[in-house]
């Protein structure tokens, strides 16, 4: 099968690189010419472990990059839609990119003899594949679904920082569609790609779309739950949130993953998907009381970090504060909805002097704050004369920080939002999210 991928961002580029590296004939397309040029020159658009080497391999084997959607529609049997579905100004899902791509597919399909299967991998609210994307393609192509093309919802579950491994070995493939033949063809494609042991879940399009939102809402709920318990721990002398997480995590009904207390969830998926499903719930008359509490708890985390800093510095005005880690998680340079950005904004409003460090994400942050903050090239530069250091992202390099590194701080105050350092080894004032003071 000839495969096409429309939208070469985190999801599309990873998928294209994995398929191409395995010798599967694939055309990747994006509407952004600068991105296309960069990909053709074998450079990944963002930092992601293993991605660049898979991309290079794919380009040398069977991945073709194009800006021509017609080429995809006229040649491909399977067309994956992986364009962005960001938050609009109102917070609800912005479908403009997926609507554009759907119209463009339809126009190219009008004079094509192919009958492709269009596979919606982008995250969209329940009903979108059938009620929005399908009619747009039908109108633009003047062909009916089932006759001129097939349509399937196939949400993606990869984790940034791990995209290649997750694309190579997903825990589950969810396929939502009403046409048995096309569902089976897609299953066959995935079985060839992943082997016979891959787990499938087949359902209708709206349930497949709902599974994605339920998945992300549950993950966000776990994070906010443990963050709430962590706030309790912080107020109870001697308690340790990681031991609490360990203790409940061994219960098979609960599980240990996503029980790491910290500054709250961020990134390109959880915040936007939660906000969208909250608004979607209200629109269809279901009170989203639980999910709103999840969101409010997340917002509280960053405020608590500010309170911790203020408790020790009294006033943060004109104080030199170091932020370590800017990306929303380690092994990624993605700063979308990163809690570090939120923290910097709050501290700037309070007139602190901010110096930041991140192994990969500094350039992305420069675009937001320009010369309002200082960007350190090294950890020693970041800590020099600082009056407080806040560890936000658990990059490996920060786990190795020791007394020598803090030597040149003006005030040796360390706030560890991820508990990656050990209080007993440090000769500094050490505060951590989720650790009760002795
Ligand atoms: P992204 O913003 O990184 O990339 C989207 C790409 O689509 C961009 O390169 C953009 O130029 C391109 N594009 C936009 N309109 C286009 C058009 N009309 N034609 C061709 N290309 C177009 O987005 P992403 O993070 O890869 O996410 C894609 C989808 O997958 C979203 O719905 C997202 O919610 C979902 N998702 C993302 C992740 C993740 O970790 N990033 C995980 C699971 C699901």
Coordinates of C-alpha atoms and ligand atoms in Angstrom, one line a residue:
X1 CA 0.0 0.0 0.0
X2 CA 1.2 3.5 -0.8
X3 CA 0.9 5.6 2.3
X4 CA 0.4 9.4 2.6
X5 CA 0.7 11.5 5.7
X6 CA -0.7 15.1 5.8
X7 CA 0.9 17.3 8.5
X8 CA 4.5 16.7 9.5
X9 CA 4.5 17.8 13.1
X10 CA 5.3 15.7 16.2
X11 CA 2.9 12.9 15.2
X12 CA 3.2 13.0 11.4
X13 CA 6.9 13.3 11.2
X14 CA 7.5 10.5 13.7
X15 CA 5.1 8.2 11.9
X16 CA 6.6 9.1 8.5
X17 CA 10.1 8.4 9.8
X18 CA 9.2 5.1 11.3
X19 CA 7.3 3.9 8.2
X20 CA 10.1 5.1 5.8
X21 CA 12.8 3.5 8.0
X22 CA 11.0 0.2 7.5
X23 CA 11.0 0.6 3.8
X24 CA 7.2 1.3 3.5
X25 CA 6.5 3.6 0.6
X26 CA 5.3 6.8 2.2
X27 CA 4.8 10.4 1.0
X28 CA 4.8 13.0 3.8
X29 CA 3.2 16.4 3.1
X30 CA 3.0 19.7 5.0
X31 CA 1.6 23.1 4.1
X32 CA 4.6 24.9 5.8
X33 CA 7.4 25.2 3.1
X34 CA 10.0 26.1 5.7
X35 CA 9.3 22.8 7.5
X36 CA 9.4 20.9 4.2
X37 CA 12.9 22.4 3.4
X38 CA 14.2 21.5 6.8
X39 CA 12.9 17.9 6.6
X40 CA 14.4 17.4 3.1
X41 CA 17.7 18.6 4.5
X42 CA 17.4 15.7 7.0
X43 CA 16.9 17.9 10.0
X44 CA 14.2 17.3 12.5
X45 CA 12.0 20.3 13.3
X46 CA 12.2 19.8 17.0
X47 CA 14.3 17.8 19.6
X48 CA 13.2 14.3 20.1
X49 CA 15.5 11.3 20.9
X50 CA 16.1 9.0 17.9
X51 CA 13.9 11.0 15.6
X52 CA 16.7 12.5 13.4
X53 CA 18.4 9.2 12.8
X54 CA 15.0 7.5 11.9
X55 CA 14.3 10.5 9.6
X56 CA 17.7 10.1 7.8
X57 CA 17.2 6.4 7.4
X58 CA 13.6 6.9 6.1
X59 CA 14.7 9.6 3.6
X60 CA 17.4 7.2 2.3
X61 CA 14.9 4.4 1.9
X62 CA 11.3 5.1 1.1
X63 CA 10.1 8.4 2.5
X64 CA 9.3 11.1 0.0
X65 CA 8.6 14.7 1.2
X66 CA 6.2 16.9 -0.7
X67 CA 4.2 20.1 -0.4
X68 CA 1.7 18.8 -3.0
X69 CA -1.4 17.3 -1.5
X70 CA -2.6 16.2 -5.0
X71 CA 0.3 13.9 -5.2
X72 CA -0.8 12.1 -2.1
X73 CA -4.5 11.9 -3.0
X74 CA -3.8 10.6 -6.5
X75 CA -1.2 8.0 -5.4
X76 CA -2.0 6.8 -1.9
X77 CA -4.3 4.1 -0.7
X78 CA -4.0 5.1 3.0
X79 CA -3.9 8.8 3.8
X80 CA -3.2 9.7 7.5
X81 CA -4.4 13.1 8.7
X82 CA -2.0 14.3 11.3
X83 CA -2.5 18.1 11.2
X84 CA -2.7 20.1 14.4
X85 CA -5.9 20.7 16.4
X86 CA -4.8 23.3 18.8
X87 CA -6.8 25.4 21.3
X88 CA -8.6 28.3 19.8
X89 CA -8.9 31.7 21.7
X90 CA -12.0 30.5 23.4
X91 CA -10.2 27.4 24.6
X92 CA -12.2 25.0 22.5
X93 CA -10.6 22.9 19.7
X94 CA -9.6 24.8 16.6
X95 CA -10.6 22.7 13.6
X96 CA -9.5 25.1 11.0
X97 CA -6.4 23.1 9.9
X98 CA -8.2 19.9 9.7
X99 CA -11.1 21.5 7.8
X100 CA -8.6 23.0 5.3
X101 CA -6.8 19.7 4.9
X102 CA -10.1 17.9 4.4
X103 CA -11.2 20.4 1.7
X104 CA -7.9 20.1 -0.1
X105 CA -8.2 16.3 0.0
X106 CA -11.7 16.6 -1.5
X107 CA -10.6 18.9 -4.3
X108 CA -7.8 16.6 -5.3
X109 CA -10.0 13.6 -5.1
X110 CA -12.5 15.1 -7.5
X111 CA -10.5 14.0 -10.6
X112 CA -8.8 11.0 -9.1
X113 CA -9.5 7.4 -9.8
X114 CA -8.2 6.2 -6.5
X115 CA -10.5 5.3 -3.6
X116 CA -8.3 6.0 -0.6
X117 CA -8.9 5.4 3.1
X118 CA -8.7 8.6 4.9
X119 CA -7.4 8.0 8.5
X120 CA -8.0 10.7 11.1
X121 CA -5.1 10.5 13.5
X122 CA -5.4 14.0 14.8
X123 CA -7.3 14.4 18.1
X124 CA -10.9 15.6 17.4
X125 CA -14.0 15.8 19.5
X126 CA -16.5 13.0 19.2
X127 CA -18.5 13.3 16.1
X128 CA -16.0 15.3 14.1
X129 CA -14.8 12.6 11.7
X130 CA -18.4 11.8 10.7
X131 CA -20.1 15.2 11.0
X132 CA -17.3 17.6 9.9
X133 CA -14.5 15.9 8.0
X134 CA -16.5 13.4 6.0
X135 CA -19.1 16.0 4.7
X136 CA -16.2 18.5 3.8
X137 CA -14.5 15.8 1.7
X138 CA -17.8 14.8 0.1
X139 CA -18.7 18.3 -0.8
X140 CA -15.2 19.2 -2.2
X141 CA -14.8 15.9 -4.1
X142 CA -18.4 15.5 -5.2
X143 CA -18.1 11.9 -4.1
X144 CA -19.8 10.0 -1.4
X145 CA -18.0 8.3 1.5
X146 CA -18.2 4.6 0.8
X147 CA -18.0 5.1 -2.9
X148 CA -15.2 7.7 -3.6
X149 CA -13.3 7.2 -0.4
X150 CA -13.5 5.7 3.1
X151 CA -13.0 7.4 6.4
X152 CA -11.7 6.1 9.7
X153 CA -10.9 7.6 13.1
X154 CA -7.6 6.3 14.5
X155 CA -6.4 8.4 17.4
X156 CA -2.8 8.6 18.4
X157 CA -1.4 8.0 21.9
X158 CA 2.3 8.6 21.6
X159 CA 4.2 10.5 24.3
X160 CA 6.6 13.3 23.5
X161 CA 10.1 12.5 24.6
X162 CA 9.4 9.0 23.5
X163 CA 7.8 9.4 20.1
X164 CA 9.9 6.9 18.2
X165 CA 9.6 4.1 20.7
X166 CA 5.9 4.7 21.0
X167 CA 5.4 4.8 17.2
X168 CA 7.4 1.6 16.9
X169 CA 5.4 -0.2 19.6
X170 CA 2.0 1.4 20.5
X171 CA 0.2 -0.2 23.5
X172 CA -3.0 -0.3 21.5
X173 CA -4.3 0.7 18.0
X174 CA -7.9 2.1 18.2
X175 CA -9.8 1.9 14.9
X176 CA -13.2 3.6 14.5
X177 CA -15.1 3.0 11.3
X178 CA -18.3 1.7 9.9
X179 CA -17.0 0.0 6.8
X180 CA -15.7 -3.5 7.6
X181 CA -13.6 -3.8 4.5
X182 CA -11.6 -0.6 5.2
X183 CA -11.3 -1.3 8.9
X184 CA -9.8 -4.7 8.0
X185 CA -7.4 -3.2 5.4
X186 CA -6.1 -0.7 8.1
X187 CA -5.8 -3.6 10.6
X188 CA -3.8 -5.5 8.0
X189 CA -1.5 -2.6 7.4
X190 CA -0.9 -2.2 11.2
X191 CA -0.4 -6.0 11.7
X192 CA 2.3 -6.0 9.0
X193 CA 3.9 -3.0 10.6
X194 CA 3.7 -4.1 14.3
X195 CA 3.4 -7.9 14.0
X196 CA 0.6 -10.2 15.0
X197 CA 0.8 -9.5 18.7
X198 CA -0.4 -5.9 18.4
X199 CA -3.7 -5.2 20.3
X200 CA -6.6 -3.7 18.4
X201 CA -9.8 -2.1 19.5
X202 CA -12.3 -1.6 16.8
X203 CA -15.4 0.5 17.3
X204 CA -17.3 3.3 15.6
X205 CA -15.7 6.7 14.8
X206 CA -17.2 8.7 17.7
X207 CA -16.3 6.1 20.3
X208 CA -12.7 6.0 19.0
X209 CA -12.6 9.8 19.3
X210 CA -14.0 9.7 22.8
X211 CA -11.4 7.1 23.8
X212 CA -8.6 9.6 23.1
X213 CA -10.3 12.3 25.3
X214 CA -11.1 9.8 28.0
X215 CA -7.5 8.7 28.0
X216 CA -6.0 12.1 28.3
X217 CA -8.6 13.2 30.9
X218 CA -7.8 10.2 33.0
X219 CA -4.1 10.9 32.9
X220 CA -4.7 14.5 33.8
X221 CA -6.9 13.3 36.7
X222 CA -4.2 11.0 38.0
X223 CA -1.7 13.9 37.9
X224 CA -4.0 16.3 39.7
X225 CA -5.0 13.6 42.2
X226 CA -1.4 13.0 43.2
X227 CA -0.7 16.7 43.3
X228 CA -3.6 17.2 45.7
X229 CA -2.3 14.5 47.9
X230 CA 1.2 16.0 47.6
X231 CA -0.1 19.3 48.9
X232 CA -1.5 17.5 52.0
X233 CA 1.9 15.8 52.5
X234 CA 3.7 19.1 52.3
X235 CA 1.7 20.2 55.3
X236 CA 2.2 17.1 57.4
X237 CA 5.6 16.9 59.0
X238 CA 7.8 14.1 57.7
X239 CA 5.5 12.7 55.0
X240 CA 6.9 11.8 51.5
X241 CA 4.7 11.9 48.4
X242 CA 6.9 9.5 46.5
X243 CA 6.4 6.8 49.2
X244 CA 2.7 7.5 49.2
X245 CA 2.6 7.1 45.4
X246 CA 4.7 3.9 45.7
X247 CA 2.3 2.5 48.3
X248 CA -0.9 3.1 46.3
X249 CA 0.8 2.4 42.9
X250 CA 1.4 -1.3 43.7
X251 CA -2.3 -1.7 44.0
X252 CA -3.1 -3.2 40.5
X253 CA -6.4 -1.2 40.5
X254 CA -4.4 2.0 40.7
X255 CA -1.0 1.6 39.0
X256 CA 2.2 3.6 39.6
X257 CA 2.4 5.5 36.3
X258 CA 1.4 9.2 36.2
X259 CA 1.5 9.5 40.0
X260 CA 4.6 11.7 40.1
X261 CA 3.7 14.9 41.9
X262 CA 5.2 18.1 40.4
X263 CA 4.4 21.5 39.0
X264 CA 1.3 20.2 37.2
X265 CA 0.8 18.9 33.7
X266 CA 1.6 20.9 30.6
X267 CA 2.5 20.1 26.9
X268 CA 0.6 20.2 23.7
X269 CA -2.1 17.6 24.6
X270 CA -3.4 17.3 28.2
X271 CA -4.2 21.0 28.8
X272 CA -5.9 21.5 25.5
X273 CA -7.7 18.2 25.4
X274 CA -9.0 18.7 28.9
X275 CA -10.3 22.2 28.2
X276 CA -11.9 21.0 25.0
X277 CA -13.7 18.1 26.6
X278 CA -14.8 20.4 29.5
X279 CA -16.4 22.8 27.0
X280 CA -17.8 19.9 24.9
X281 CA -19.4 18.5 28.0
X282 CA -21.1 21.8 28.8
X283 CA -22.3 22.1 25.2
X284 CA -24.0 18.8 25.3
X285 CA -25.5 19.5 28.8
X286 CA -23.2 17.4 31.0
X287 CA -21.8 19.2 34.0
X288 CA -18.0 18.7 33.8
X289 CA -17.5 19.1 37.6
X290 CA -14.8 16.5 38.0
X291 CA -12.7 17.6 35.1
X292 CA -12.9 21.3 36.1
X293 CA -11.6 20.3 39.5
X294 CA -8.7 18.5 37.8
X295 CA -7.9 21.7 35.9
X296 CA -8.2 23.9 39.0
X297 CA -5.9 21.6 40.9
X298 CA -3.4 21.9 38.1
X299 CA -3.5 25.7 38.1
X300 CA -3.0 25.7 41.9
X301 CA 0.3 23.8 41.6
X302 CA 2.2 26.7 40.1
X303 CA 0.7 29.1 42.6
X304 CA 2.0 26.9 45.4
X305 CA 5.5 27.0 43.9
X306 CA 5.3 30.8 43.9
X307 CA 4.1 30.7 47.6
X308 CA 7.1 28.5 48.5
X309 CA 9.5 30.9 46.9
X310 CA 7.8 33.9 48.6
X311 CA 7.7 32.2 51.9
X312 CA 11.5 32.0 51.9
X313 CA 12.4 35.2 50.1
X314 CA 9.7 37.3 51.7
X315 CA 9.5 39.4 48.5
X316 CA 10.5 38.2 45.1
X317 CA 10.8 41.8 43.8
X318 CA 14.3 42.3 42.3
X319 CA 15.4 38.9 43.5
X320 CA 17.5 36.9 41.1
X321 CA 15.7 33.6 40.6
X322 CA 17.0 30.7 38.5
X323 CA 14.6 28.4 36.6
X324 CA 16.1 25.0 35.6
X325 CA 14.1 23.3 32.9
X326 CA 11.8 25.0 30.4
X327 CA 10.3 22.2 28.3
X328 CA 7.1 20.6 29.7
X329 CA 9.0 17.4 30.2
X330 CA 12.5 16.0 29.9
X331 CA 13.9 14.8 26.5
X332 CA 11.7 17.3 24.6
X333 CA 12.2 20.9 23.6
X334 CA 8.4 21.4 23.5
X335 CA 7.4 24.4 25.7
X336 CA 3.7 24.4 24.7
X337 CA 1.7 25.0 28.0
X338 CA 4.9 24.3 29.9
X339 CA 4.5 25.1 33.6
X340 CA 7.9 26.8 33.6
X341 CA 6.6 29.5 31.2
X342 CA 3.7 30.1 33.5
X343 CA 6.0 30.4 36.5
X344 CA 8.3 32.9 34.7
X345 CA 5.2 35.0 33.7
X346 CA 4.0 35.2 37.3
X347 CA 7.5 36.0 38.6
X348 CA 8.0 38.7 36.0
X349 CA 4.8 40.3 37.0
X350 CA 6.2 40.5 40.5
X351 CA 9.4 42.1 39.1
X352 CA 11.8 39.2 39.8
X353 CA 15.0 38.9 37.8
X354 CA 14.8 35.6 36.0
X355 CA 17.7 33.6 34.6
X356 CA 16.8 30.3 32.9
X357 CA 18.6 27.1 31.7
X358 CA 17.4 24.2 29.7
X359 CA 19.5 21.6 27.7
X360 CA 17.3 21.9 24.6
X361 CA 14.4 24.4 24.9
X362 CA 16.1 27.8 25.5
X363 CA 15.7 29.0 21.9
X364 CA 12.0 28.3 21.9
X365 CA 11.6 30.3 25.2
X366 CA 13.7 33.3 23.8
X367 CA 10.9 33.8 21.2
X368 CA 8.5 34.4 24.1
X369 CA 10.4 36.5 26.6
X370 CA 13.1 38.0 24.4
X371 CA 15.3 40.3 26.6
X372 CA 13.0 40.3 29.5
X373 CA 14.9 37.4 31.1
X374 CA 18.5 36.0 30.9
X375 CA 19.4 32.8 29.2
X376 CA 22.3 30.9 30.7
X377 CA 24.6 28.8 28.6
X378 CA 25.7 26.7 31.5
X379 CA 24.5 25.6 34.9
X380 CA 27.2 27.5 36.7
X381 CA 26.2 30.7 34.9
X382 CA 22.5 30.0 35.8
X383 CA 23.3 29.6 39.5
X384 CA 25.9 32.4 39.9
X385 CA 24.6 35.0 42.4
X386 CA 21.1 33.5 42.3
X387 CA 18.9 33.9 45.4
X388 CA 16.7 30.9 44.6
X389 CA 16.8 28.0 42.2
X390 CA 13.6 26.2 41.1
X391 CA 14.0 22.8 39.4
X392 CA 11.1 22.5 37.1
X393 CA 11.9 19.9 34.5
X394 CA 13.6 16.6 35.6
X395 CA 16.3 16.6 32.9
X396 CA 19.0 14.0 33.8
X397 CA 21.7 16.7 34.1
X398 CA 19.8 18.3 37.0
X399 CA 19.7 15.1 39.0
X400 CA 23.5 15.4 39.3
X401 CA 23.5 18.8 41.0
X402 CA 25.5 18.8 44.2
X403 CA 26.8 21.2 46.9
X404 CA 29.6 22.5 44.7
X405 CA 27.1 23.6 42.0
X406 CA 25.2 25.7 44.6
X407 CA 28.4 27.2 46.0
X408 CA 28.2 30.5 44.1
X409 CA 24.6 31.2 44.8
X410 CA 23.9 34.4 46.8
X411 CA 21.3 32.6 48.9
X412 CA 21.4 28.8 48.8
X413 CA 17.7 28.2 48.4
X414 CA 16.7 25.2 46.3
X415 CA 13.1 24.5 45.4
X416 CA 12.8 21.0 43.8
X417 CA 9.4 20.6 42.2
X418 CA 10.3 17.0 41.1
X419 CA 12.2 15.7 44.1
X420 CA 15.2 14.7 41.9
X421 CA 17.7 15.7 44.6
X422 CA 18.2 14.3 48.0
X423 CA 17.7 16.7 51.0
X424 CA 20.1 14.8 53.2
X425 CA 23.0 15.2 50.8
X426 CA 22.7 18.9 50.5
X427 CA 24.1 21.7 52.5
X428 CA 21.4 24.2 51.3
X429 CA 17.9 25.2 52.3
X430 CA 15.9 22.6 50.4
X431 CA 12.2 22.7 49.8
X432 CA 10.3 20.2 47.7
X433 CA 6.8 19.7 46.4
X434 CA 5.3 16.9 48.3
X435 CA 7.8 16.6 51.2
X436 CA 6.5 17.5 54.6
X437 CA 8.9 19.8 56.5
X438 CA 10.6 18.2 59.5
Ligands
LIG1 P1 2.0 19.9 15.3 O1 1.5 21.2 15.5 O2 3.4 19.5 15.8 O3 2.0 19.6 13.7 C1 1.0 19.8 12.9 C2 1.5 19.9 11.5 O4 0.4 20.1 10.6 C3 2.3 21.2 11.3 O5 3.6 20.9 10.7 C4 1.5 22.1 10.3 O6 2.3 22.9 9.5 C5 0.8 21.0 9.6 N1 -0.5 21.5 8.9 C6 -1.4 22.3 9.4 N2 -2.4 22.5 8.5 C7 -2.1 21.7 7.4 C8 -2.7 21.5 6.1 N3 -3.9 22.0 5.8 N4 -2.1 20.6 5.3 C9 -0.9 20.1 5.6 N5 -0.3 20.3 6.8 C10 -0.8 21.1 7.7 O7 0.9 18.9 15.9 P2 1.2 17.5 16.6 O8 1.7 17.7 17.9 O9 1.9 16.6 15.6 O10 -0.3 17.0 16.7 C11 -1.1 16.6 15.6 C12 -2.4 16.0 16.1 O11 -2.1 14.8 16.9 C13 -3.1 16.9 17.1 O12 -4.5 16.7 16.9 C14 -2.7 16.4 18.4 O13 -3.7 16.8 19.4 C15 -2.6 15.0 18.2 N6 -1.6 14.3 19.1 C16 -0.5 14.9 19.4 C17 0.4 14.2 20.3 C18 1.7 14.9 20.7 O14 2.3 14.4 21.7 N7 2.2 16.0 20.1 C19 0.1 13.0 20.8 C20 -1.1 12.4 20.4 C21 -2.0 13.0 19.6

